[in-house]
PDB file of C-alpha atoms in Angstrom:
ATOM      1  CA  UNK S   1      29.663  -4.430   1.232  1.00 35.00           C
ATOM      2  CA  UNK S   2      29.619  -7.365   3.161  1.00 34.00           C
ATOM      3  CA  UNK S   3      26.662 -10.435   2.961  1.00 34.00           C
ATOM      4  CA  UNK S   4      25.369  -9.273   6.819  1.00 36.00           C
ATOM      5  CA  UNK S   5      25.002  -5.811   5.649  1.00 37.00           C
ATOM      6  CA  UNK S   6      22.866  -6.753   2.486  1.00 38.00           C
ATOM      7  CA  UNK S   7      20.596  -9.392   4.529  1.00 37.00           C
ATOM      8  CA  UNK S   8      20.023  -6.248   7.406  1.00 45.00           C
ATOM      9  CA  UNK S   9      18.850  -4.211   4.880  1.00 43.00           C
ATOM     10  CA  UNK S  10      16.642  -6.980   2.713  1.00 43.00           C
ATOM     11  CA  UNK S  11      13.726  -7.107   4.869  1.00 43.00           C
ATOM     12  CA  UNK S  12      12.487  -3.322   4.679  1.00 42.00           C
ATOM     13  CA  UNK S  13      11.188  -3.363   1.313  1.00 56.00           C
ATOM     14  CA  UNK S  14       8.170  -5.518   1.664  1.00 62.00           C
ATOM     15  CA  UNK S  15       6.353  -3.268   3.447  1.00 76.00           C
ATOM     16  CA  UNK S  16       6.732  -0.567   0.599  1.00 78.00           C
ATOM     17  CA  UNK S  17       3.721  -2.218  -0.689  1.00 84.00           C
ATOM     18  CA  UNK S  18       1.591  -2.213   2.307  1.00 83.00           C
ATOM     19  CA  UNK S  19       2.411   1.613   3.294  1.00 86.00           C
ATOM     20  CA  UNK S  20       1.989   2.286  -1.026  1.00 90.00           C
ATOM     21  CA  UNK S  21      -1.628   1.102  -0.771  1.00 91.00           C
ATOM     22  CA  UNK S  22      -2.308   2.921   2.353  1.00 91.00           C
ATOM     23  CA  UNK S  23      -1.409   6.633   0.379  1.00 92.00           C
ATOM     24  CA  UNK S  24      -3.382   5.152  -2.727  1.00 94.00           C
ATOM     25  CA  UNK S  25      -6.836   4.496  -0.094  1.00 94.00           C
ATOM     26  CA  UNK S  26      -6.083   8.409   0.704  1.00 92.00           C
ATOM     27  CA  UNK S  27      -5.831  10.023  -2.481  1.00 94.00           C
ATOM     28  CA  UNK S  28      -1.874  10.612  -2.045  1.00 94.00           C
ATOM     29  CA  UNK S  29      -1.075   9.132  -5.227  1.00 94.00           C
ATOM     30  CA  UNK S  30      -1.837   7.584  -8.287  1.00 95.00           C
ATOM     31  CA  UNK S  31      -3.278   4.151  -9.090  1.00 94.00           C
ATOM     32  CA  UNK S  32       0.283   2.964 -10.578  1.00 93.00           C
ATOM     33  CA  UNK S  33       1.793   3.318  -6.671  1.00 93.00           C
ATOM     34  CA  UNK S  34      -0.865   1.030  -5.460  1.00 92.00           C
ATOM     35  CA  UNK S  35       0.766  -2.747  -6.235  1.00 89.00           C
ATOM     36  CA  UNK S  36      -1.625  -6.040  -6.120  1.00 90.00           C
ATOM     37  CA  UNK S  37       0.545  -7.008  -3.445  1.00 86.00           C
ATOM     38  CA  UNK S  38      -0.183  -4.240  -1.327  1.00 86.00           C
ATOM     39  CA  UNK S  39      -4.370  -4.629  -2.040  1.00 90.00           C
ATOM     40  CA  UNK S  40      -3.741  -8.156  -0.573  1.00 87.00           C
ATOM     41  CA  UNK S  41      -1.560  -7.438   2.402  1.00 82.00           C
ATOM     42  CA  UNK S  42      -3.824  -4.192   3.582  1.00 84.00           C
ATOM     43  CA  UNK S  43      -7.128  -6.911   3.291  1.00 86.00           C
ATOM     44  CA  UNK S  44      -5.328  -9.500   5.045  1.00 81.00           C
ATOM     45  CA  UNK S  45      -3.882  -7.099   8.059  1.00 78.00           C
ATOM     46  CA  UNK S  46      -7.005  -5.243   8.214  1.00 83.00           C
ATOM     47  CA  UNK S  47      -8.725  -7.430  10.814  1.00 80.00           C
ATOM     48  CA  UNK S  48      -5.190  -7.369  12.516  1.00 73.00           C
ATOM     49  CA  UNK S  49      -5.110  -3.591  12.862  1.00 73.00           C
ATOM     50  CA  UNK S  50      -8.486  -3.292  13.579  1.00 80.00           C
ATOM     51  CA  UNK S  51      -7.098  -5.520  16.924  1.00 72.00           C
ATOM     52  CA  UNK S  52      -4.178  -3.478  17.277  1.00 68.00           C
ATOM     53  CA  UNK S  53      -6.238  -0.356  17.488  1.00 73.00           C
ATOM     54  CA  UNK S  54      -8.696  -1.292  19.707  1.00 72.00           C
ATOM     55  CA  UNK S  55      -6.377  -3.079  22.220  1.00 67.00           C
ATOM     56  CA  UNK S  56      -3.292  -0.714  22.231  1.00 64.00           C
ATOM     57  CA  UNK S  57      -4.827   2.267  21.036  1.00 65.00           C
ATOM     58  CA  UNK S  58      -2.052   2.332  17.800  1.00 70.00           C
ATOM     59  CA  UNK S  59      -4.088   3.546  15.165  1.00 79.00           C
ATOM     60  CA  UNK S  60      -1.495   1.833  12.276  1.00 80.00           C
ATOM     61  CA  UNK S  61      -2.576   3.553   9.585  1.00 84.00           C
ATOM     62  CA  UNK S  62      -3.379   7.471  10.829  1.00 87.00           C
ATOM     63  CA  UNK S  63       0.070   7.086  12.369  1.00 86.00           C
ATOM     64  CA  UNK S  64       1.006   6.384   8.814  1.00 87.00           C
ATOM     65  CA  UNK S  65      -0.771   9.716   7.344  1.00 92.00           C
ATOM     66  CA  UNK S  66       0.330  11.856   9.882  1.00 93.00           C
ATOM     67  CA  UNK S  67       4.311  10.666   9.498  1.00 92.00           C
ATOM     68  CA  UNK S  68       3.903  10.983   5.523  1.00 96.00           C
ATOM     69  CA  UNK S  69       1.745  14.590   5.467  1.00 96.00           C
ATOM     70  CA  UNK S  70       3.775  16.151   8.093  1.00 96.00           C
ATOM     71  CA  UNK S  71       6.960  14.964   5.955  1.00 98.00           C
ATOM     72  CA  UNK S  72       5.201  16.440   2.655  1.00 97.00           C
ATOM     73  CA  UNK S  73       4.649  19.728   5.059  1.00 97.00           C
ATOM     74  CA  UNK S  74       8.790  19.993   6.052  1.00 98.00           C
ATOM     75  CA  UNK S  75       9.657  19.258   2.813  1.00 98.00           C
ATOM     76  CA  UNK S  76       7.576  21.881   1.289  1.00 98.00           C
ATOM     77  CA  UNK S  77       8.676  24.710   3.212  1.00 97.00           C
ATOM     78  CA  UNK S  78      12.241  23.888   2.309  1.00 98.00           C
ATOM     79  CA  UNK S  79      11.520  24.308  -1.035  1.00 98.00           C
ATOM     80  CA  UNK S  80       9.523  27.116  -0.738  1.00 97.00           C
ATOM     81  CA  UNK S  81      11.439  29.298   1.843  1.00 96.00           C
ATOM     82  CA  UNK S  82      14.500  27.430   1.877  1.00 95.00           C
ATOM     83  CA  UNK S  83      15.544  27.939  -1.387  1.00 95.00           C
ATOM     84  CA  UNK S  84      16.189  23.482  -1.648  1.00 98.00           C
ATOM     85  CA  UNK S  85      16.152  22.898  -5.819  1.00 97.00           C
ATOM     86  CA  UNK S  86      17.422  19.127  -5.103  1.00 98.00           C
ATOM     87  CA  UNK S  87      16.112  16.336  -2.988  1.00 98.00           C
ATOM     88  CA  UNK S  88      16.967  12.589  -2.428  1.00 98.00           C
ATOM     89  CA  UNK S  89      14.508  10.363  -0.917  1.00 98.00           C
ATOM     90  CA  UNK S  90      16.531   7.180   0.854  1.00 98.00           C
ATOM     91  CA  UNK S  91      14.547   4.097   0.935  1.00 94.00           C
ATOM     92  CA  UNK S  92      11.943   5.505  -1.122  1.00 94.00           C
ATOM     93  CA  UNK S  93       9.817   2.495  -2.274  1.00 91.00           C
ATOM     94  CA  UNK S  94       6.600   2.850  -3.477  1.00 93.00           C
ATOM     95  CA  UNK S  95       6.493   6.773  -2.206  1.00 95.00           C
ATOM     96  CA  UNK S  96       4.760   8.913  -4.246  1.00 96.00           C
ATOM     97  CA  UNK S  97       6.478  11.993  -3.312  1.00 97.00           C
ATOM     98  CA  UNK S  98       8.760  12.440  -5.820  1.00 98.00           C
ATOM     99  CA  UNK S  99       5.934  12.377  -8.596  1.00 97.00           C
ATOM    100  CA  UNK S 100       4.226  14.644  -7.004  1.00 97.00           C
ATOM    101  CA  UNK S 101       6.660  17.440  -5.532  1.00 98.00           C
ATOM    102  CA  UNK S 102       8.326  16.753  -9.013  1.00 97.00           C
ATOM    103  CA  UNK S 103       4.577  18.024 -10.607  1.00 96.00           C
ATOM    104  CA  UNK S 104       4.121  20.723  -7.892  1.00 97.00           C
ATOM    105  CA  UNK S 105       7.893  22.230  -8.242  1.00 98.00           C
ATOM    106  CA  UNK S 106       9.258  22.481 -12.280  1.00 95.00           C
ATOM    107  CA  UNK S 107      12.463  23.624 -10.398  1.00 95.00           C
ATOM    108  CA  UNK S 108      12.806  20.383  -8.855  1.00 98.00           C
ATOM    109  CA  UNK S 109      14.929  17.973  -9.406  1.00 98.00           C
ATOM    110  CA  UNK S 110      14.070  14.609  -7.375  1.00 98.00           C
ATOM    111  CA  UNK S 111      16.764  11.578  -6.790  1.00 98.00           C
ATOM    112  CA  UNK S 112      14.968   8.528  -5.288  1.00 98.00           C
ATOM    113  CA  UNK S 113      17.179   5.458  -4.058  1.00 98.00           C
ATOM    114  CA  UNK S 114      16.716   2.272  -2.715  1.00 95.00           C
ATOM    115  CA  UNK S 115      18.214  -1.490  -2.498  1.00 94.00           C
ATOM    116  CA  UNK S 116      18.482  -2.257  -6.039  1.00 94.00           C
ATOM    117  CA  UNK S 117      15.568  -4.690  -6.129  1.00 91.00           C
ATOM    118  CA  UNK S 118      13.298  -2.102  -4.839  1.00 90.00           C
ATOM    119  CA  UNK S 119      15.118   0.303  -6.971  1.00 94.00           C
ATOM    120  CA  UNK S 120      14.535  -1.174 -10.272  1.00 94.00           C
ATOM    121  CA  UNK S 121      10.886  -1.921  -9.816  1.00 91.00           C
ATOM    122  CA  UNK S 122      10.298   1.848  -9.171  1.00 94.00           C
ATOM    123  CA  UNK S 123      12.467   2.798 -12.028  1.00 96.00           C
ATOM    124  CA  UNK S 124      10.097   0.267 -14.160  1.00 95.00           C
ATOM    125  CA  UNK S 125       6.827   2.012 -12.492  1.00 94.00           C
ATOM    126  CA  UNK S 126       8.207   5.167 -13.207  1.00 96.00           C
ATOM    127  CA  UNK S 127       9.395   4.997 -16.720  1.00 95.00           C
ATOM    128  CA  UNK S 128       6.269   3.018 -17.961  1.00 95.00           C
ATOM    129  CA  UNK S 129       4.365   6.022 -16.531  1.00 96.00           C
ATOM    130  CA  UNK S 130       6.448   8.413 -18.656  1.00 96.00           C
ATOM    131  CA  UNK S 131       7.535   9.820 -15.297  1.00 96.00           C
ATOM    132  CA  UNK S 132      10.983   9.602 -15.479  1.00 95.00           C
ATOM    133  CA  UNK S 133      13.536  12.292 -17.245  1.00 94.00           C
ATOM    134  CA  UNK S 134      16.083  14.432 -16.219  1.00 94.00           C
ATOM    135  CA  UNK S 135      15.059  15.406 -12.871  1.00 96.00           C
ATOM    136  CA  UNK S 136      13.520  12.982 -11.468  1.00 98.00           C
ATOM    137  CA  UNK S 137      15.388   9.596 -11.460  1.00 98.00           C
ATOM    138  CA  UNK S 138      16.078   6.681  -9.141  1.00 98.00           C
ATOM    139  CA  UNK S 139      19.093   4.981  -8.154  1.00 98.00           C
ATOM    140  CA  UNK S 140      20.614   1.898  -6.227  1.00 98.00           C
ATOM    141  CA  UNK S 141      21.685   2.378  -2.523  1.00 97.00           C
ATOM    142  CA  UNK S 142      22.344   0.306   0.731  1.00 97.00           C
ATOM    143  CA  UNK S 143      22.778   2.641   4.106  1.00 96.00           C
ATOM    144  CA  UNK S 144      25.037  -0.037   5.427  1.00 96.00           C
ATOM    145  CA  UNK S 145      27.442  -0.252   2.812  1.00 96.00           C
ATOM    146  CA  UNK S 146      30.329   2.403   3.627  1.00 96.00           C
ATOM    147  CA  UNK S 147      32.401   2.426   0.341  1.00 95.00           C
ATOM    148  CA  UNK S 148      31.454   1.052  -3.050  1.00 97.00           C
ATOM    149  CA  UNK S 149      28.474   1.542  -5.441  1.00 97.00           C
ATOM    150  CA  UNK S 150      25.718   1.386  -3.262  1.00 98.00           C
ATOM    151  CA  UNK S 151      26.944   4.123  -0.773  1.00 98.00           C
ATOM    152  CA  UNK S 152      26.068   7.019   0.058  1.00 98.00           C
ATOM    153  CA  UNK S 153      29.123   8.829  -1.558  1.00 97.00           C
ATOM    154  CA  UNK S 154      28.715   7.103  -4.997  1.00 98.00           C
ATOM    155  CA  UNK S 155      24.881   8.296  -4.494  1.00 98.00           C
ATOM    156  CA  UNK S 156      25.733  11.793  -3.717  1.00 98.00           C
ATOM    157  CA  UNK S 157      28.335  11.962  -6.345  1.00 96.00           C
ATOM    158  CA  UNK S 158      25.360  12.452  -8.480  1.00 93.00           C
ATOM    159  CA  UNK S 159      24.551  16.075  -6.776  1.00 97.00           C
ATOM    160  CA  UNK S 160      25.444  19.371  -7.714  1.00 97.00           C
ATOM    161  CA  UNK S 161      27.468  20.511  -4.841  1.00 96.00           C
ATOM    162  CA  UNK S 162      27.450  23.849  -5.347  1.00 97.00           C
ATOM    163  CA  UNK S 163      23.249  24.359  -4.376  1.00 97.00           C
ATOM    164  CA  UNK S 164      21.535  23.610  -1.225  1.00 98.00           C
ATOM    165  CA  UNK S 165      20.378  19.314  -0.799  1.00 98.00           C
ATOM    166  CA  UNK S 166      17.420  18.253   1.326  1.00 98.00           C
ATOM    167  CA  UNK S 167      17.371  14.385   2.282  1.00 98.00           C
ATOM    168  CA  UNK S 168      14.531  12.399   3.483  1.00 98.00           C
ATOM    169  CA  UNK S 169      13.924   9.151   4.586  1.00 98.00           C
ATOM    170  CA  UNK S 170      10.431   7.764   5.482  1.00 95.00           C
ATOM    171  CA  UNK S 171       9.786   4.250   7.385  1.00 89.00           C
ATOM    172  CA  UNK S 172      13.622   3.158   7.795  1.00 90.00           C
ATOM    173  CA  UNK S 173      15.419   4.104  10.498  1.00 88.00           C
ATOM    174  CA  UNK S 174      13.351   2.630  13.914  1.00 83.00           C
ATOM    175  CA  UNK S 175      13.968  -1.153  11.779  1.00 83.00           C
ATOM    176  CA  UNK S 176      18.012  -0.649  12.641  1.00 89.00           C
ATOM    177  CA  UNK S 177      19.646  -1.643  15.803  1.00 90.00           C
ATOM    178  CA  UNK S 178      21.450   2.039  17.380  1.00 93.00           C
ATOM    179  CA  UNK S 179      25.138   1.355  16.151  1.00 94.00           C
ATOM    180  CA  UNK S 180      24.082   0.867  12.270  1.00 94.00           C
ATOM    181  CA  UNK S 181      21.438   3.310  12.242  1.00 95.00           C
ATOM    182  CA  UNK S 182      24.297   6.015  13.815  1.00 96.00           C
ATOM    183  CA  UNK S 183      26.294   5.024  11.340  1.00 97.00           C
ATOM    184  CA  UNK S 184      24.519   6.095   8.845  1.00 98.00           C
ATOM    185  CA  UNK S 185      23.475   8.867  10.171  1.00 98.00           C
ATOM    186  CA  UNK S 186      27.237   9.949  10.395  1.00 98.00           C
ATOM    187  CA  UNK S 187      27.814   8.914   6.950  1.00 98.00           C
ATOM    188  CA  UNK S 188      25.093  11.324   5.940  1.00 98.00           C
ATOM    189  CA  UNK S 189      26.271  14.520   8.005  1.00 98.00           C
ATOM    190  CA  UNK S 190      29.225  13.517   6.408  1.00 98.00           C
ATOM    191  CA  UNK S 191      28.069  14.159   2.741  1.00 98.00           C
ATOM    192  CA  UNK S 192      25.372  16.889   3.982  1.00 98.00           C
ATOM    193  CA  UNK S 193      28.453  18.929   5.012  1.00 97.00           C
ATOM    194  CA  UNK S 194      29.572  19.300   1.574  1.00 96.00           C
ATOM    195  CA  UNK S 195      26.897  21.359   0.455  1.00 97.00           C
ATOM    196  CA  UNK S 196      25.768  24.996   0.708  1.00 97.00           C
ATOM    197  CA  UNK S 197      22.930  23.921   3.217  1.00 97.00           C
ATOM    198  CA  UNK S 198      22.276  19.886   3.818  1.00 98.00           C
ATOM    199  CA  UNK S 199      19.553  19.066   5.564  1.00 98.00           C
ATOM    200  CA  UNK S 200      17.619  15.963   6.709  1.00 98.00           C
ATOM    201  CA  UNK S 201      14.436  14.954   7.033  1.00 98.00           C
ATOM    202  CA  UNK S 202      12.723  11.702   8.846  1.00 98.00           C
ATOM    203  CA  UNK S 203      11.125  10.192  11.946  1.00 95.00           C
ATOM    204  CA  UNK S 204      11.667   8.640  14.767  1.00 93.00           C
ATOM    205  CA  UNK S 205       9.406   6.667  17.557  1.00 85.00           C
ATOM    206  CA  UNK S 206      10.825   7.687  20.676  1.00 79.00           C
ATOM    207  CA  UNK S 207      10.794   5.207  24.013  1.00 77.00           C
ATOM    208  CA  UNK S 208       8.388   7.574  25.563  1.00 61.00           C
ATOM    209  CA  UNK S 209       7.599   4.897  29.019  1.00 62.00           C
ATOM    210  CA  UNK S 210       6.033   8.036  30.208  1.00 61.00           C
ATOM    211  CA  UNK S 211       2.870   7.922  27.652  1.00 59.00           C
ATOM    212  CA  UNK S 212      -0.136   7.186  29.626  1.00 56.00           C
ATOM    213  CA  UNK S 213      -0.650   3.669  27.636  1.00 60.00           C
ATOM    214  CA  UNK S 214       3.146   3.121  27.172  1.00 58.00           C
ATOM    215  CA  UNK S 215       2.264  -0.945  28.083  1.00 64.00           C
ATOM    216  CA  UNK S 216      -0.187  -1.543  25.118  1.00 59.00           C
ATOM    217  CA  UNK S 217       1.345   0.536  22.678  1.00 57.00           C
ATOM    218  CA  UNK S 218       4.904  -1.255  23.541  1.00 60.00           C
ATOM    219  CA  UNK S 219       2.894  -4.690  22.796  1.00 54.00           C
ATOM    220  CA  UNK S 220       1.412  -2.632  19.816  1.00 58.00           C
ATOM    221  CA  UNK S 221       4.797  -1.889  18.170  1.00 60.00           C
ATOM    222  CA  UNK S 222       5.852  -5.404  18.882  1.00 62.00           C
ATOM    223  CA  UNK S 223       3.332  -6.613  16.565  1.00 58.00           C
ATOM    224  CA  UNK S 224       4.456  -4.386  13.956  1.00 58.00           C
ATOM    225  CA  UNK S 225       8.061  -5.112  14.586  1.00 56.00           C
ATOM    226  CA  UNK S 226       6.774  -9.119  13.287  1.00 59.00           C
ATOM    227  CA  UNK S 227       4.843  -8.116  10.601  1.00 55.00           C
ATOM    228  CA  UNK S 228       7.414  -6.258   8.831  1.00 54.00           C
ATOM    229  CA  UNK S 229       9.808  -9.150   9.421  1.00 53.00           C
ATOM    230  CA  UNK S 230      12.614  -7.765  11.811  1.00 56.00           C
ATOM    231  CA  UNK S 231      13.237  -5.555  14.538  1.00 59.00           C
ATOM    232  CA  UNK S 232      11.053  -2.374  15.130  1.00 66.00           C
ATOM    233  CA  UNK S 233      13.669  -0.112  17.829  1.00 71.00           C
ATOM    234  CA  UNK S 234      12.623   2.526  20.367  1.00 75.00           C
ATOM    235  CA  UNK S 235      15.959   3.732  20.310  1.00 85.00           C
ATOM    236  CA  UNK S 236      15.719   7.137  22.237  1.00 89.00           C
ATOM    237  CA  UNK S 237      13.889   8.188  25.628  1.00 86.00           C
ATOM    238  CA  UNK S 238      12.464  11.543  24.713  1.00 89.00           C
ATOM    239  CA  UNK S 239      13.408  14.848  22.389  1.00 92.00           C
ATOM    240  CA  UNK S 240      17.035  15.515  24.453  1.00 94.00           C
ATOM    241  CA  UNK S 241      18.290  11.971  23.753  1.00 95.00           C
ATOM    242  CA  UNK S 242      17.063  12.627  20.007  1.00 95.00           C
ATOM    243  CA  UNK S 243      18.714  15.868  19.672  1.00 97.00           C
ATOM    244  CA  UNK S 244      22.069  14.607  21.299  1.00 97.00           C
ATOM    245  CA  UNK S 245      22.068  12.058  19.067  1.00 97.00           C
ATOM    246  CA  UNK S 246      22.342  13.351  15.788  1.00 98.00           C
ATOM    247  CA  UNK S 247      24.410  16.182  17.155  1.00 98.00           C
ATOM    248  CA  UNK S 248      27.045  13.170  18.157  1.00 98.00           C
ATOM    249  CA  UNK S 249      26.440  11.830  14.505  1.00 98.00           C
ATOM    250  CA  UNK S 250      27.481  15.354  13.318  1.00 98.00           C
ATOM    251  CA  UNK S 251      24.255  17.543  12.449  1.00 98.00           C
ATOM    252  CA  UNK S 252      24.668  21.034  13.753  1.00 97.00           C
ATOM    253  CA  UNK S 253      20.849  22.175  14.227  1.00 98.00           C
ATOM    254  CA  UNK S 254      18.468  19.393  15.309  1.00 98.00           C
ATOM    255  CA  UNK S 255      14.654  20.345  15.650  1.00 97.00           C
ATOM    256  CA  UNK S 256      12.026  17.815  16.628  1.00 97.00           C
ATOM    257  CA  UNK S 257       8.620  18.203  15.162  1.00 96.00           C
ATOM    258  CA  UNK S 258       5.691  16.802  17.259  1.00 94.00           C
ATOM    259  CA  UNK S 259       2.382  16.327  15.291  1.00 92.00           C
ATOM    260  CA  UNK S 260      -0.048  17.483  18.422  1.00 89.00           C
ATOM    261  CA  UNK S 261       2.122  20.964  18.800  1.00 91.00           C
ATOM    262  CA  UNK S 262       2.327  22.083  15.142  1.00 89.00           C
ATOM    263  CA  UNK S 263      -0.289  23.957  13.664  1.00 85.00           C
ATOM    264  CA  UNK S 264      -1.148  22.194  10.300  1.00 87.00           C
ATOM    265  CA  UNK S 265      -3.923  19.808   9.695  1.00 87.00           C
ATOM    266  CA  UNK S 266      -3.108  15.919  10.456  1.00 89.00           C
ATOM    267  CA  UNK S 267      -5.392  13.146  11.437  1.00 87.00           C
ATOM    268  CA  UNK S 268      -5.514  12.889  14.745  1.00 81.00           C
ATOM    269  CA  UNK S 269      -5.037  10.042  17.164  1.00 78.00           C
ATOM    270  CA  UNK S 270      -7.168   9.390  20.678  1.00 76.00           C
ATOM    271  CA  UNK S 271      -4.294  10.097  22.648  1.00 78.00           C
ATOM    272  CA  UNK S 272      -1.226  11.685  22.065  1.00 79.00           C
ATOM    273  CA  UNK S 273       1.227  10.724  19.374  1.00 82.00           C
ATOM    274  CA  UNK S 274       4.800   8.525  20.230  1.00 83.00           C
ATOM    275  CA  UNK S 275       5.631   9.997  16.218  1.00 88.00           C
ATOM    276  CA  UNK S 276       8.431  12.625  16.066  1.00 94.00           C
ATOM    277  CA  UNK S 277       9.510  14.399  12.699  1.00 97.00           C
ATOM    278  CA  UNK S 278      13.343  15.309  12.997  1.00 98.00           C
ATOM    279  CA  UNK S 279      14.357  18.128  10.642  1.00 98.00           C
ATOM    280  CA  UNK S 280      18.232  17.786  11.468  1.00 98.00           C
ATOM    281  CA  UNK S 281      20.853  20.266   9.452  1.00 98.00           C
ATOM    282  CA  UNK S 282      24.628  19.155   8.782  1.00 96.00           C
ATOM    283  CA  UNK S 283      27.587  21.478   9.646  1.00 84.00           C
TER     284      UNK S 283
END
């Protein structure tokens, strides 16, 4: 793996601990999840959201409910009507998912991975919780590194091939410029492919210039793009581009979820959602 490809991928974690203290406020998880780090950054941004909101309209953290719930929702009926016994959530931070789909499902088994810094303090959090055993358990991985440790194959290598594998990723992909987000989408089809049924979970923020506050919400997203310390990429114009892209990356069935046409129970925005769900299924 090369030093650009680590440095890319450095700057996501941080803002595990903001989004971590956002699901502990809303009784998604358990006190252990919510870091003093992420207390302090939610207090600090709160005035800055509040100005966000009221000037662009992006309601920060009800964007970050719905993209979380509506995750929890896909996932769920993959394990319930899907038949999916195995999961592997990519960039997982301080998610609680795993604990509790882990609690909800005895079936389950649940392989969390991120950059081994971020890695190692959730394997910490999770073994001094007496979370940790045979099926659930977290490992090191970098989507930018094609061969070696920290890839995706050494990751999968891990997973019984012979039953179906449901991958999600949550808050990653829109911080990547197009040609290394593709190629890890690729990468993943390419592993996905190897299984019974592979299938892949996470969302996207289309370019939608149609939206009727397109303007403010692009200044919006710009803010968030600083905060998190990179890059935050509109990559696609609407649900065609989406769905021709990760049938060029190599996924077979590509459905795009949009939270104000789906009939479960999100908080709801005062105007219609940029947030997309992608439920995308490998060859």
């Amino acid at each position: 793996m090369s030093p650009r490809a680590r440095t890319d991928s450095v700057h996501i974690s941080p803002s595990a601990h903001y989004t971590g203290y956002v699901w502990y406020r809303h009784e998604l998880s358990e006190p252990a999840f919510a870091t003093g780090f992420g207390r302090f950054a939610h207090t600090l941004l709160t005035p800055l959201t509040w100005g966000v909101r009221e000037l662009s309209g992006l309601d920060l953290e009800n964007i970050l409910l719905q993209r979380h719930l509506l995750l929890d929702a896909r996932l769920g009926e993959a394990i319930e009507q899907g038949g999916v016994r195995q999961v592997v959530e990519i960039a997982c931070g301080l998610s609680p998912r795993g604990r509790r789909f882990c609690q909800r499902y005895p079936r389950l088994r649940y392989l969390e991975a991120d950059l081994p810094a971020m890695a190692a303090r959730k394997r910490l959090l999770l073994h001094g919780e007496g979370w940790l055993d045979s099926r659930h358990r977290v490992r090191d991985v970098d989507i930018l590194a094609e061969q070696g440790e920290l890839s995706l194959a050494s990751l999968f290598a891990e997973l019984d091939r012979s039953e179906p594998v449901l991958v999600i990723t949550e808050g990653l992909v829109n911080y990547f410029p197009l040609a290394a987000l593709e190629g890890f989408w690729t990468r993943l089809a390419a592993q996905l492919a190897g299984f019974p049924q592979g299938i892949y979970l996470t969302e996207l923020y289309p370019d939608l210039r149609e939206h009727p506050r397109y303007r403010q919400l692009r200044w919006g997203i710009d803010v968030v793009g600083r905060l998190t310390r990179g890059g935050y990429w509109l990559h696609y114009r609407d649900e065609l581009e989406i769905v021709a892209a990760f049938r060029k990356c190599g996924f077979a069935q590509v459905e795009v979820h949009d939270p104000d046409r789906i009939d479960i129970e999100l908080p709801r925005l005062n105007m219609p959602s940029m947030l997309r769900v992608i439920e995308a299924r490998a060859a």
